[in-house]
Coordinates of C-alpha atoms and ligand atoms in Angstrom, one line a residue:
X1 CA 0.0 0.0 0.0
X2 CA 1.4 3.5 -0.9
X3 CA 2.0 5.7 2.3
X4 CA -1.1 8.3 2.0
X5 CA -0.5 11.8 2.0
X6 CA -3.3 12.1 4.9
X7 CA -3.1 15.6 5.5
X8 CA -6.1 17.4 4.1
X9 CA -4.1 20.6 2.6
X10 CA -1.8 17.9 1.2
X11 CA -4.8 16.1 -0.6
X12 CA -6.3 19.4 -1.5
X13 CA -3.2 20.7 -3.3
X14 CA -2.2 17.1 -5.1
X15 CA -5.9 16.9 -6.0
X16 CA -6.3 20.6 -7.4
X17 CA -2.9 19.6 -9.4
X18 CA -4.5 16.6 -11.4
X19 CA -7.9 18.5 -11.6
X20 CA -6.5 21.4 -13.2
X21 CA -3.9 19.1 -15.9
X22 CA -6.9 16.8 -16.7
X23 CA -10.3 18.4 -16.1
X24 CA -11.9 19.2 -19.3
X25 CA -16.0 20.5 -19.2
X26 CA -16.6 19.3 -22.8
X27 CA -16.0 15.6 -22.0
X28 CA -18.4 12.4 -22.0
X29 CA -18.9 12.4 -18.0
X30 CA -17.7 8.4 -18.5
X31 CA -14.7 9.6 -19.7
X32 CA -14.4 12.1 -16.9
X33 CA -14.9 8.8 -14.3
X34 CA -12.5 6.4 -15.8
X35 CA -9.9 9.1 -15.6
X36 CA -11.2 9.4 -12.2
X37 CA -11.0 5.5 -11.2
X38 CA -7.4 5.5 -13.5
X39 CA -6.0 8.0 -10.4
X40 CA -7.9 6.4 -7.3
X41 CA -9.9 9.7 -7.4
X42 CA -13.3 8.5 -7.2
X43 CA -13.0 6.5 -4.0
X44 CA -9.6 7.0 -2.4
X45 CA -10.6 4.7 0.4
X46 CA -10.7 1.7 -1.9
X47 CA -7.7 -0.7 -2.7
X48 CA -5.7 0.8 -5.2
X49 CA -6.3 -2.9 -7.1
X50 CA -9.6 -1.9 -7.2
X51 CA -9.5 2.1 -8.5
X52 CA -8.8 3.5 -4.6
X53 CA -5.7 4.7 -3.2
X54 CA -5.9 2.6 0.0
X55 CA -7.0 5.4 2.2
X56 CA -9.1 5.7 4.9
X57 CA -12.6 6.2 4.7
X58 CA -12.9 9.8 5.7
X59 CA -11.1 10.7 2.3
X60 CA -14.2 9.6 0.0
X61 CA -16.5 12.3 1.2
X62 CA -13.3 15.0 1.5
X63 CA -12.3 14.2 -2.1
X64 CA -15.6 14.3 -3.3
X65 CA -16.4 17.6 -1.7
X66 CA -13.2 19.1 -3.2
X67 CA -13.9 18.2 -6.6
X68 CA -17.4 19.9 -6.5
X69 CA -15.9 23.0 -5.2
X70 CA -13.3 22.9 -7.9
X71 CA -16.2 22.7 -10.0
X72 CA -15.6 19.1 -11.3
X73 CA -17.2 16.3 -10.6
X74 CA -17.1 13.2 -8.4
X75 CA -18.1 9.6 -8.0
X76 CA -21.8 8.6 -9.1
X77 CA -24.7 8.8 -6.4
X78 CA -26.3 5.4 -5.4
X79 CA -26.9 1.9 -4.1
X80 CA -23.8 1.2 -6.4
X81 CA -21.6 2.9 -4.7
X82 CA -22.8 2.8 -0.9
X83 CA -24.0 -0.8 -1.0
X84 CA -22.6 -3.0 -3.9
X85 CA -19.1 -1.8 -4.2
X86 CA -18.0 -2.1 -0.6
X87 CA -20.1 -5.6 -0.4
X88 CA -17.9 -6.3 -4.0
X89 CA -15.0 -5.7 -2.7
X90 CA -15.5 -7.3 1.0
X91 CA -16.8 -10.7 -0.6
X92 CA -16.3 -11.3 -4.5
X93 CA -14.2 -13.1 -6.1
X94 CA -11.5 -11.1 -8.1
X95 CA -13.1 -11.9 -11.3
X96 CA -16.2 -10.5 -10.0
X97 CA -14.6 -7.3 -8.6
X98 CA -12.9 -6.9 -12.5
X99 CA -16.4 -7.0 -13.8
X100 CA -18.9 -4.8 -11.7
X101 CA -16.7 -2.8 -9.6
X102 CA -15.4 -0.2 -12.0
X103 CA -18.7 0.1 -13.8
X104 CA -20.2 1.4 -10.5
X105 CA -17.4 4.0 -10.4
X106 CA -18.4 5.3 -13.6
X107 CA -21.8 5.4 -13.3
X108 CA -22.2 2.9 -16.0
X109 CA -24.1 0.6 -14.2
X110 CA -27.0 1.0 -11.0
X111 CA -27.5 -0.8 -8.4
X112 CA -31.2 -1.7 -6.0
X113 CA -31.4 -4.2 -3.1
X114 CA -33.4 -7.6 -3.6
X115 CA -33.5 -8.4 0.3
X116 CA -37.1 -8.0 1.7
X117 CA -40.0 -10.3 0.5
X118 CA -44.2 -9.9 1.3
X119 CA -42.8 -12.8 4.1
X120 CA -39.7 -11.8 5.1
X121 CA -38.7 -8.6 6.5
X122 CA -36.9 -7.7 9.8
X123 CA -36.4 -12.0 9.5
X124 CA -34.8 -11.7 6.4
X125 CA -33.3 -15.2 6.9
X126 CA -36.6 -16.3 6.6
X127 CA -36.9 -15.4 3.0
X128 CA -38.4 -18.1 0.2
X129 CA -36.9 -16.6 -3.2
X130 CA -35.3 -19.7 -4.5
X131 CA -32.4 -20.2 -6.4
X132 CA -31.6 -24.0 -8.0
X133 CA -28.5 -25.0 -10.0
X134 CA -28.8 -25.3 -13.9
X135 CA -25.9 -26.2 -15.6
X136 CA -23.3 -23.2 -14.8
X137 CA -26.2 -20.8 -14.3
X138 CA -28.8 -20.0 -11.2
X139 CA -32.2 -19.9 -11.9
X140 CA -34.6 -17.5 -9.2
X141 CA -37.9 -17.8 -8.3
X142 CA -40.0 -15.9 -6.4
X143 CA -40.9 -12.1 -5.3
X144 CA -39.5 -9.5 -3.5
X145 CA -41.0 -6.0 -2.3
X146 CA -39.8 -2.6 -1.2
X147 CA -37.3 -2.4 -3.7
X148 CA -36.0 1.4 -4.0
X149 CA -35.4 2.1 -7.8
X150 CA -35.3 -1.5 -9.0
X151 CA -37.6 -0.1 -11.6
X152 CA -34.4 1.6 -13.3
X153 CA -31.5 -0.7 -11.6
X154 CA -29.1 -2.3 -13.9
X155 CA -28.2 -5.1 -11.2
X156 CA -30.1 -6.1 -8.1
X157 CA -28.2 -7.6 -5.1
X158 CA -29.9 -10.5 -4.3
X159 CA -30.4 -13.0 -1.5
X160 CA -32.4 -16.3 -2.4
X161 CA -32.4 -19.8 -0.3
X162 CA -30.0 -21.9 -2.3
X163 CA -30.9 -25.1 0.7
X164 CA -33.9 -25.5 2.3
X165 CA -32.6 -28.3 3.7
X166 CA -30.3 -26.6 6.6
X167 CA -31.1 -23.9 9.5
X168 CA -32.5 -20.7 7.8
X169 CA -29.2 -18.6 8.1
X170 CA -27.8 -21.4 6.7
X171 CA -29.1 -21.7 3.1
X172 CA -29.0 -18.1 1.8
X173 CA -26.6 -17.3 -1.2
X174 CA -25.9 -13.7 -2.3
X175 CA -25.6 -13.2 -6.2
X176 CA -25.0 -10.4 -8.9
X177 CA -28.5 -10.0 -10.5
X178 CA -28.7 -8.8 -14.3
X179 CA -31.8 -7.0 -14.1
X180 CA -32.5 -6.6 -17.7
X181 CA -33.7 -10.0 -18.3
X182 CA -37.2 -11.4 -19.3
X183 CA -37.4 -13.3 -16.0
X184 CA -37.2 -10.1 -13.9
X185 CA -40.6 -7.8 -13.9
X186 CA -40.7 -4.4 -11.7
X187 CA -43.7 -2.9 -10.8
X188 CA -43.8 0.3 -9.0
X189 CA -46.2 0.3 -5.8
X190 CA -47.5 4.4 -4.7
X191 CA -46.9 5.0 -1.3
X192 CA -49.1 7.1 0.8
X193 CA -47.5 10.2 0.4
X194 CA -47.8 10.0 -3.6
X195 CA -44.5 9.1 -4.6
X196 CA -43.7 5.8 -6.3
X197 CA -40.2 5.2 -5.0
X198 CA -40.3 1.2 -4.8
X199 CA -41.3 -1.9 -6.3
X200 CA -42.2 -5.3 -5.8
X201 CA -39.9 -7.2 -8.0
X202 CA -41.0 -10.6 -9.6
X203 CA -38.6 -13.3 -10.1
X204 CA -39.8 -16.1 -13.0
X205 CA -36.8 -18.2 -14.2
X206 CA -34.4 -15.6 -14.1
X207 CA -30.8 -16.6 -14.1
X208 CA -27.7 -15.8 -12.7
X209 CA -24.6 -16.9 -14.4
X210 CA -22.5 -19.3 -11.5
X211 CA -19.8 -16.1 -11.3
X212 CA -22.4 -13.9 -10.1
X213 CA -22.7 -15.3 -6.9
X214 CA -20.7 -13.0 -4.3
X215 CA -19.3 -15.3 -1.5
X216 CA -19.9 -18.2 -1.5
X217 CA -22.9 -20.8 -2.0
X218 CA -24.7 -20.8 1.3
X219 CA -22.7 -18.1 2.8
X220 CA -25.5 -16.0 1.5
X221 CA -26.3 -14.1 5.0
X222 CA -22.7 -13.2 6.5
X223 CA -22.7 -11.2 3.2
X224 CA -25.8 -9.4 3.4
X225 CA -24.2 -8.5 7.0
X226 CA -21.7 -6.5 5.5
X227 CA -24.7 -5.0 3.1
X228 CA -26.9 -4.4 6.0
X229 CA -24.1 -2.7 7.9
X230 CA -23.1 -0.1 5.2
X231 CA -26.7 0.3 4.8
X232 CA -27.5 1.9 8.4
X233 CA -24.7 4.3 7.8
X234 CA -27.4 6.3 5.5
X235 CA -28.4 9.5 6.6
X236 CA -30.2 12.4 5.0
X237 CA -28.9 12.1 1.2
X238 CA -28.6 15.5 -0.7
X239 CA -28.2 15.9 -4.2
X240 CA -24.1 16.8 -5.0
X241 CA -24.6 20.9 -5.4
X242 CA -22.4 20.9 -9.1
X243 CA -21.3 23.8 -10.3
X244 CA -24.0 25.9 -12.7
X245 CA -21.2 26.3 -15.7
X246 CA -22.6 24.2 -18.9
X247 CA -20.4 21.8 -20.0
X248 CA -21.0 18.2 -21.3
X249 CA -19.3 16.3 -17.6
X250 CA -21.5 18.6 -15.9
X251 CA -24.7 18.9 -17.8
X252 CA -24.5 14.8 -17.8
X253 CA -23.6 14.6 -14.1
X254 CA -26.7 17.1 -13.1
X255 CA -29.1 14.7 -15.4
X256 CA -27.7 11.6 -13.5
X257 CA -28.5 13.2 -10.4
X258 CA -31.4 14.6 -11.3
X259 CA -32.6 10.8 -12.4
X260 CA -31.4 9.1 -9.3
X261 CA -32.8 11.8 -6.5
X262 CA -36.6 11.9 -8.6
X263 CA -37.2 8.4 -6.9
X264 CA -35.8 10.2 -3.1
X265 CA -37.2 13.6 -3.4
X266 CA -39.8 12.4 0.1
X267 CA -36.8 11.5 2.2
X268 CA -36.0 15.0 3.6
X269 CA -39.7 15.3 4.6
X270 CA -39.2 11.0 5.9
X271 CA -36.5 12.3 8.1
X272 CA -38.6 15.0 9.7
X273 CA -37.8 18.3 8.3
X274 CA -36.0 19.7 11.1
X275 CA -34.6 22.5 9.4
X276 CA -37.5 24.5 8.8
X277 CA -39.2 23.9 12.2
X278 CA -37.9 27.4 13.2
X279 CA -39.4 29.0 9.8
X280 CA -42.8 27.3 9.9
X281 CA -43.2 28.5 13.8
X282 CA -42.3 32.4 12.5
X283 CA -44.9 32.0 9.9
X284 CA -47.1 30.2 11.7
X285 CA -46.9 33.3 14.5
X286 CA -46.5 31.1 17.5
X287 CA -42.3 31.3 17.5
X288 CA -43.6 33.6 20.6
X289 CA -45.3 30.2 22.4
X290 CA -43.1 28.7 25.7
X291 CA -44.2 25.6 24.9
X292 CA -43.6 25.6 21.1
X293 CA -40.0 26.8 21.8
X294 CA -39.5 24.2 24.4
X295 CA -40.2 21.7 21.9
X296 CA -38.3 23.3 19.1
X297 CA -35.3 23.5 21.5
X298 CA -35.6 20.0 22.5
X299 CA -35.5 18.8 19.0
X300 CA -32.7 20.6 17.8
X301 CA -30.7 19.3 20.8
X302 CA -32.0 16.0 19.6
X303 CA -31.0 16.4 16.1
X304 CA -27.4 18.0 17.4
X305 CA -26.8 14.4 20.2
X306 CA -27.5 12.6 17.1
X307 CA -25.1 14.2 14.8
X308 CA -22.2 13.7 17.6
X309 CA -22.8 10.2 17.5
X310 CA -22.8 9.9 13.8
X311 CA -19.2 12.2 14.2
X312 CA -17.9 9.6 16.5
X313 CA -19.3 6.8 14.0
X314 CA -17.3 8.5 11.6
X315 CA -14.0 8.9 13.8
X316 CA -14.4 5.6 14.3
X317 CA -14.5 4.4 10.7
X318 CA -11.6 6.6 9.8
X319 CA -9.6 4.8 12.3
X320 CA -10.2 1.8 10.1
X321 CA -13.1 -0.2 12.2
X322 CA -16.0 -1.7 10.0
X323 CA -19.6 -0.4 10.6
X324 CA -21.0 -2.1 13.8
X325 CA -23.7 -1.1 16.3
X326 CA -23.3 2.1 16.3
X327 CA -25.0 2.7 13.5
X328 CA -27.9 1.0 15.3
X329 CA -27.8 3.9 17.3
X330 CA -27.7 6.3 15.0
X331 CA -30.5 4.9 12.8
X332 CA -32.3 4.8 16.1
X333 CA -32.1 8.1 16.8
X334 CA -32.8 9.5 13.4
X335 CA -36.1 7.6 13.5
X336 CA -37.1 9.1 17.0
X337 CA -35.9 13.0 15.9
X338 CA -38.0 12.3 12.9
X339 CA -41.1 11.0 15.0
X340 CA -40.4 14.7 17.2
X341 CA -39.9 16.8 14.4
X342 CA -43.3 15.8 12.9
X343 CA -44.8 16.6 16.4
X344 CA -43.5 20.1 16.3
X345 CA -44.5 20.5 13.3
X346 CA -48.5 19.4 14.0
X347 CA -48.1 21.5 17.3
X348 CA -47.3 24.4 15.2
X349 CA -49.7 23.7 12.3
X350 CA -52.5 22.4 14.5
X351 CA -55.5 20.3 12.3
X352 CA -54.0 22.7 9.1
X353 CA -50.4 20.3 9.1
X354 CA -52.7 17.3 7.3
X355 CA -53.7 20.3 4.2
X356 CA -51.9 20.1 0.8
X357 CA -51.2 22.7 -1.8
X358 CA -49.7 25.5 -2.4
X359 CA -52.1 27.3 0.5
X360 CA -51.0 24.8 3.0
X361 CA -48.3 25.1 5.6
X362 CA -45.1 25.7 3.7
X363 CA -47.0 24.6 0.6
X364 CA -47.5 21.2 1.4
X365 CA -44.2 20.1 2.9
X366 CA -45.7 19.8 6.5
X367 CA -48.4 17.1 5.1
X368 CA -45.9 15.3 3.3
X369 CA -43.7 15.3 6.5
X370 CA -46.7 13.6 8.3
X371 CA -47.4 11.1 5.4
X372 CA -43.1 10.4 4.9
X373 CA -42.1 10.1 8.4
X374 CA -43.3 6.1 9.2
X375 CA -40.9 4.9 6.4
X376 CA -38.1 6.6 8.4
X377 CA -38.4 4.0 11.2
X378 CA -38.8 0.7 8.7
X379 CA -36.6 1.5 5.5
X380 CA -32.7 -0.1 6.8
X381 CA -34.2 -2.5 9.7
X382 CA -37.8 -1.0 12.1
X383 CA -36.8 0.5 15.4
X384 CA -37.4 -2.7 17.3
X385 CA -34.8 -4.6 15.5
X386 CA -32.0 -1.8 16.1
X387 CA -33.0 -2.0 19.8
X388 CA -32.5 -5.8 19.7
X389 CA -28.8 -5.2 18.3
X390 CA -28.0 -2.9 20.4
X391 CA -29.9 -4.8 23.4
X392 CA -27.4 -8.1 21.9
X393 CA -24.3 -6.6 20.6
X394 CA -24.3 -3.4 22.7
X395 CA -25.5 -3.8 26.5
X396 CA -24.4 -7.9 26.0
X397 CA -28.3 -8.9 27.4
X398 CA -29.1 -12.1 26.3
X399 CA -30.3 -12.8 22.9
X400 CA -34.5 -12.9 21.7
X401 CA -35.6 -16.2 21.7
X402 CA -35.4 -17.7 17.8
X403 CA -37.1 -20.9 18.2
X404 CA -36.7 -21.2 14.2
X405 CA -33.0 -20.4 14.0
X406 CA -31.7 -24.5 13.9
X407 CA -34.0 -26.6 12.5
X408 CA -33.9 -27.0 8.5
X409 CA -35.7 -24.5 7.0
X410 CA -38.2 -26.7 5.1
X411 CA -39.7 -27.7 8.6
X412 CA -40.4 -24.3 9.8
X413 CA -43.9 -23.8 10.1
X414 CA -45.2 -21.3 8.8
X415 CA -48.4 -19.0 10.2
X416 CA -51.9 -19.0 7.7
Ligands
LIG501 C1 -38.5 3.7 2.4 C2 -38.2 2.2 2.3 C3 -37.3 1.8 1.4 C4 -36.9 0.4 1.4 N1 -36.1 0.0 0.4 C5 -35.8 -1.4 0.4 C6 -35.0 -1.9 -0.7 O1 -34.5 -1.1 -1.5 N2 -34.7 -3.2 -0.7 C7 -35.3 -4.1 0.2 O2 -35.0 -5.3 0.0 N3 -36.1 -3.6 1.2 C8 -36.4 -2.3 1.3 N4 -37.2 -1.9 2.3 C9 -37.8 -2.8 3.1 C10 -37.4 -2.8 4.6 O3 -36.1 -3.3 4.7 C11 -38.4 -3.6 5.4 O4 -39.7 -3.0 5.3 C12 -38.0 -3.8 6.8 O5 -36.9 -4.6 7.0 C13 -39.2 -4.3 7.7 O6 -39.7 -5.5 7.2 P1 -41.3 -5.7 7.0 O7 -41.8 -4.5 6.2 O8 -41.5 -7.0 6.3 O9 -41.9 -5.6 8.4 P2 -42.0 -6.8 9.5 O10 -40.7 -7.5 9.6 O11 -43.2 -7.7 9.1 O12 -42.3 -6.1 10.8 C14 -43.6 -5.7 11.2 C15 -43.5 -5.1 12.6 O13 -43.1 -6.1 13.5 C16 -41.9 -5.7 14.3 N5 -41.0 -6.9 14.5 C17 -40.6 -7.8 13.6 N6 -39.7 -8.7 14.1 C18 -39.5 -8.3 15.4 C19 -38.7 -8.7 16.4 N7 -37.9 -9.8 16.2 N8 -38.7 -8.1 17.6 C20 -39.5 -7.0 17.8 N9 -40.3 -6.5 16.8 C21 -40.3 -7.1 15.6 C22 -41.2 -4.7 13.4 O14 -40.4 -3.8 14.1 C23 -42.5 -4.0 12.8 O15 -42.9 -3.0 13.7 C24 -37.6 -0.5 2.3 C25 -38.5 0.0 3.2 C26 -38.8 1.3 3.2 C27 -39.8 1.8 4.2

């Protein structure tokens, strides 16, 4: 591994350096990211075998900043990139890694998450999406649900039951899906706030070729471990804030993220909107009310706890430790500042916070807060399951009964 040149000033100057000898506004934005991936730009925390630099963590987000404010552009936005690359490069093979991993980088190819099923949710291990040899190739059955953007995705990570023969944790295997494929149907499902952001996903012979499988067979669920943990990491996601110049990287990077954040544009109201607590109470005339600004005050000391804890996540990460339960803890907390901030918000509102339109409280934003703020506590693992981790792998209490966990699967009963 090359010794890093950790300092931030030190990164900031090399960086500007190669920005300013190879940026050029008029190129393909693909172009733009291989040159990126070529010079461990577009994720310096990666291996540099795999288009990093072999840095620590903390250096993706600076790098990417710096580029934006150099008026360049970064690595794509995505499940690619915050899901299936660091679960690529914890668990597949190195042909795999050759194959998908630089495509992510570039944007070439998008990513969704085929985990949850109409049966299997917070036990995901209890899922029923098969998966059967056929020659070198896999072929899935079954359906999943809640699947952000797999409407659009260009692979799905995937976890099916490749044994029913063995305990439930037992017979999962993790695979590479090629969404574009006749055995693979999409259909978007409308939410209650009126967006259409996931899908139930319908599996009918669809195959996998035998080198898509990421692990092992039947090591299916210590990889979606790793997958799970990146995934609590989440906060609020922002769209990247590219410079206004035209220019063919940047006009193509501002359609890319244009595309990707359509399908998110509710998850600022699903994580409460505390930001404009302060400005709906002014308009609303009741920023005067003791009890209004005791609760305003109590959520933004919330909502600052929270972000030392995600701080110290992040300290923690760029001394090199994997996600653990700490992000329990943070997703934990971001559900319960989200359940407050829509309380202020009704408090200030009164009965007028369930009205939509543009005569509404802040136009409609208030509503849709109401209507957005449930998913905040399911999406990533419900509340009760992070208190169970951090009940297990926090405090040490001992674990919830599983009376299913060791008997073969195919003798599970099953309720109805
Ligand atoms: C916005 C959003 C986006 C999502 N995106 C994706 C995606 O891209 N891909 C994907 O695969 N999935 C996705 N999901 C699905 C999500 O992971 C599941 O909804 C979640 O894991 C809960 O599963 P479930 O809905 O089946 O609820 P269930 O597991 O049926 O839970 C129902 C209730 O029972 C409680 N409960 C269940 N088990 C226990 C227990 N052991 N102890 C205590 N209480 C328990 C739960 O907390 C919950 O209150 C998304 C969900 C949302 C809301």
């Amino acid at each position: 591994m090359t010794e890093p040149a950790l300092a931030p000033e030190q990164i900031r100057a090399e960086l500007t350096d190669w920005v300013t000898r190879h940026w050029d506004p008029d190129m393909p934005l693909r172009e733009w990211r291989e040159l990126l991936a070529e010079a461990g730009w577009g994720a310096p925390s990666w291996p540099e075998r795999w288009h990093g630099r072999g840095w620590p963590a903390w250096t993706d987000d600076f790098v990417g900043t710096e580029l934006i404010a150099l008026g360049a552009v970064g690595a794509p936005v995505g499940l690619g990139m915050t899901l299936a690359a660091p679960t690529l490069l914890a668990h597949g093979s190195d042909e795999l890694k050759t194959r998908l991993v630089r495509p992510i980088l570039t944007g070439e190819h998008t990513w969704c998450q085929l985990f949850s099923e109409p049966g299997a949710g917070s036990d995901l291990a209890g899922l029923s999406t098969s998966a059967a040899h056929d020659g070198d190739d896999w072929v899935i059955n079954g359906q999943k649900v809640w699947n952000t953007s797999a409407h659009h995705a260009d692979y799905g990570l995937l976890l099916a039951r490749s044994d029913a023969a063995v305990p439930k944790h037992r017979g999962l295997t993790y695979f590479a899906l090629p969404m574009h494929q006749p055995g693979v149907e999409a259909r978007p499902l409308r939410q209650m706030n009126f967006h259409a952001s996931f899908n139930e996903v319908f599996l009918t012979d669809a195959r996998v070729p035998g080198d898509n499988v990421v692990g092992t067979e039947g090591d299916g669920w210590a990889v979606a471990l790793t997958t799970l943990a990146y995934e609590r990491r989440f906060g609020a996601m922002r769209p990247p804030a590219y410079d206004p110049r035209p220019g063919r990287v940047l006009d193509e990077a501002r359609a890319e993220s244009a595309a990707h954040f359509a399908v998110y544009s509710w998850y600022p109201q699903r994580a409460g909107r505390v930001d404009l607590v302060i400005e709906h109470a002014k308009a609303a005339g009741v920023a005067d009310d003791p009890l209004i600004r005791q609760a305003i005050a109590r959520l933004i000391t919330l909502q600052r706890v929270s972000s030392w804890t995600a701080d110290r996540a992040r300290a923690a990460r760029e001394r090199g430790a994997r996600p653990g339960a700490e992000g329990s803890v943070g997703k934990l907390a971001l559900s319960n500042i989200a359940r407050e901030a829509a309380r202020v918000h009704s408090m200030i509102a009164g009965a007028s916070a369930l009205l939509t339109g543009p005569q509404s409280p802040m136009g409609g934003v208030i509503a849709e807060v109401l209507l957005s703020v449930p998913g905040q506590s399911i999406a990533g693992g419900t509340d009760e399951i992070q208190k169970n981790i951090i009940a297990e792998k926090v405090l040490g209490l001992p674990p919830e009964i599983r009376v299913d966990k060791d008997i073969p699967f195919n003798q599970i009963r099953f309720r109805g």
